[in-house]
Amino acid sequence: QVQLVESGGGSVQAGGSLRLSCVASEYSYSRAWFRQAPGKEREGVAFIVTARRDTYYADSVKGRFTISQSEDKNTVYLQMDSLKPEDTALYYCAAGVIYGEHWSDPSDYNYWGQGTQVTVSS
C-alpha cells in the first residue's frame, strides 16, 4: 500500500508560481499529478516514469509546469509557473504502474493522496 502526501498548495496571483510536493511511502513505477475543479472531472496534469524520468504533460500546462523527482525517487514535484485563474483546483498526486500514453486516465491509478488546494486570483 503506497501512501502519498501532498503539500505546497496555496493562493497566488495570476502570473505567480507554486511548487507542489508529493512524498511516497515506497517506490512506485510511475507518478502523476491530477487536478479537479468544482463541477469538473479530474484531469491529468503531468506524469513521470520514475525509473526513466520520461515525462508527459497536458496541453494546457505545457511550457508552464514541470514535473520532477528527488534523487531517491520518493518525492515528486510539480513546479507551476505563469499560473492562471483556470489552474485553480484541488491537486492530487497519484501512483501506479502506468505506461506512457495512458497516463491521463485516473481510473488506472491505484494510489492517491488527499489533495492540496491551489487558488489563482486574477
GROMACS .gro file of C-alpha atoms in nm:
model
  122
    1GLN     CA    1   0.000   0.000   0.000
    2VAL     CA    2   0.164   0.322  -0.119
    3GLN     CA    3   0.080   0.628   0.088
    4LEU     CA    4   0.108   0.967  -0.077
    5VAL     CA    5   0.120   1.303   0.099
    6GLU     CA    6   0.096   1.628  -0.096
    7SER     CA    7   0.200   1.973   0.017
    8GLY     CA    8   0.278   2.314  -0.126
    9GLY     CA    9  -0.062   2.441  -0.232
   10GLY     CA   10  -0.176   2.794  -0.161
   11SER     CA   11  -0.314   3.115  -0.303
   12VAL     CA   12  -0.126   3.324  -0.558
   13GLN     CA   13  -0.200   3.594  -0.809
   14ALA     CA   14  -0.205   3.524  -1.180
   15GLY     CA   15   0.149   3.501  -1.317
   16GLY     CA   16   0.285   3.367  -0.992
   17SER     CA   17   0.445   3.033  -0.910
   18LEU     CA   18   0.396   2.745  -0.670
   19ARG     CA   19   0.578   2.417  -0.618
   20LEU     CA   20   0.384   2.112  -0.507
   21SER     CA   21   0.549   1.812  -0.343
   22CYS     CA   22   0.431   1.454  -0.312
   23VAL     CA   23   0.610   1.220  -0.075
   24ALA     CA   24   0.554   0.847  -0.120
   25SER     CA   25   0.593   0.580   0.148
   26GLU     CA   26   0.756   0.348  -0.105
   27TYR     CA   27   0.871   0.327  -0.464
   28SER     CA   28   0.620   0.322  -0.748
   29TYR     CA   29   0.685   0.280  -1.121
   30SER     CA   30   0.509   0.599  -1.219
   31ARG     CA   31   0.360   0.905  -1.057
   32ALA     CA   32   0.127   1.174  -1.178
   33TRP     CA   33  -0.040   1.497  -1.081
   34PHE     CA   34  -0.412   1.541  -1.141
   35ARG     CA   35  -0.641   1.829  -1.063
   36GLN     CA   36  -1.010   1.873  -1.013
   37ALA     CA   37  -1.202   2.198  -1.014
   38PRO     CA   38  -1.555   2.225  -0.871
   39GLY     CA   39  -1.809   2.075  -1.109
   40LYS     CA   40  -1.541   1.936  -1.341
   41GLU     CA   41  -1.387   1.596  -1.398
   42ARG     CA   42  -1.048   1.506  -1.263
   43GLU     CA   43  -0.786   1.575  -1.529
   44GLY     CA   44  -0.427   1.467  -1.572
   45VAL     CA   45  -0.173   1.748  -1.546
   46ALA     CA   46   0.171   1.584  -1.558
   47PHE     CA   47   0.326   1.237  -1.542
   48ILE     CA   48   0.666   1.083  -1.480
   49VAL     CA   49   0.804   0.733  -1.513
   50THR     CA   50   1.027   0.731  -1.208
   51ALA     CA   51   1.274   0.472  -1.339
   52ARG     CA   52   1.341   0.653  -1.668
   53ARG     CA   53   1.238   1.012  -1.591
   54ASP     CA   54   1.011   1.014  -1.900
   55THR     CA   55   0.757   1.294  -1.862
   56TYR     CA   56   0.424   1.385  -2.019
   57TYR     CA   57   0.207   1.695  -1.982
   58ALA     CA   58  -0.144   1.808  -2.054
   59ASP     CA   59  -0.151   2.057  -2.340
   60SER     CA   60  -0.300   2.320  -2.108
   61VAL     CA   61   0.014   2.327  -1.890
   62LYS     CA   62   0.297   2.257  -2.135
   63GLY     CA   63   0.571   2.515  -2.105
   64ARG     CA   64   0.440   2.635  -1.767
   65PHE     CA   65   0.452   2.329  -1.540
   66THR     CA   66   0.745   2.094  -1.478
   67ILE     CA   67   0.731   1.755  -1.308
   68SER     CA   68   1.049   1.623  -1.147
   69GLN     CA   69   1.161   1.386  -0.875
   70SER     CA   70   1.413   1.367  -0.595
   71GLU     CA   71   1.727   1.154  -0.630
   72ASP     CA   72   1.581   0.882  -0.410
   73LYS     CA   73   1.260   0.887  -0.623
   74ASN     CA   74   1.038   0.911  -0.316
   75THR     CA   75   0.935   1.270  -0.375
   76VAL     CA   76   0.779   1.406  -0.692
   77TYR     CA   77   0.748   1.779  -0.751
   78LEU     CA   78   0.526   1.992  -0.969
   79GLN     CA   79   0.674   2.332  -1.040
   80MET     CA   80   0.395   2.559  -1.159
   81ASP     CA   81   0.490   2.889  -1.323
   82SER     CA   82   0.288   3.156  -1.501
   83LEU     CA   83  -0.020   3.043  -1.314
   84LYS     CA   84  -0.363   3.134  -1.449
   85PRO     CA   85  -0.701   3.157  -1.275
   86GLU     CA   86  -0.809   2.847  -1.469
   87ASP     CA   87  -0.537   2.650  -1.288
   88THR     CA   88  -0.741   2.682  -0.969
   89ALA     CA   89  -0.825   2.333  -0.847
   90LEU     CA   90  -0.758   2.066  -0.590
   91TYR     CA   91  -0.435   1.898  -0.698
   92TYR     CA   92  -0.381   1.528  -0.634
   93CYS     CA   93  -0.075   1.308  -0.651
   94ALA     CA   94  -0.128   0.956  -0.786
   95ALA     CA   95   0.088   0.645  -0.820
   96GLY     CA   96   0.066   0.321  -1.015
   97VAL     CA   97   0.212   0.113  -1.294
   98ILE     CA   98   0.118   0.323  -1.594
   99TYR     CA   99   0.272   0.314  -1.940
  100GLY     CA  100   0.311   0.645  -2.119
  101GLU     CA  101   0.018   0.704  -2.347
  102HIS     CA  102  -0.248   0.604  -2.089
  103TRP     CA  103  -0.115   0.831  -1.819
  104SER     CA  104  -0.409   1.071  -1.801
  105ASP     CA  105  -0.685   0.820  -1.714
  106PRO     CA  106  -0.740   0.848  -1.338
  107SER     CA  107  -0.905   0.505  -1.321
  108ASP     CA  108  -0.568   0.341  -1.397
  109TYR     CA  109  -0.408   0.463  -1.074
  110ASN     CA  110  -0.411   0.257  -0.756
  111TYR     CA  111  -0.299   0.514  -0.502
  112TRP     CA  112  -0.398   0.874  -0.434
  113GLY     CA  113  -0.303   1.149  -0.196
  114GLN     CA  114  -0.552   1.363  -0.008
  115GLY     CA  115  -0.508   1.666  -0.234
  116THR     CA  116  -0.375   2.017  -0.192
  117GLN     CA  117  -0.566   2.330  -0.293
  118VAL     CA  118  -0.426   2.575  -0.547
  119THR     CA  119  -0.609   2.905  -0.593
  120VAL     CA  120  -0.504   3.159  -0.853
  121SER     CA  121  -0.663   3.502  -0.845
  122SER     CA  122  -0.678   3.743  -1.137
   0.00000   0.00000   0.00000
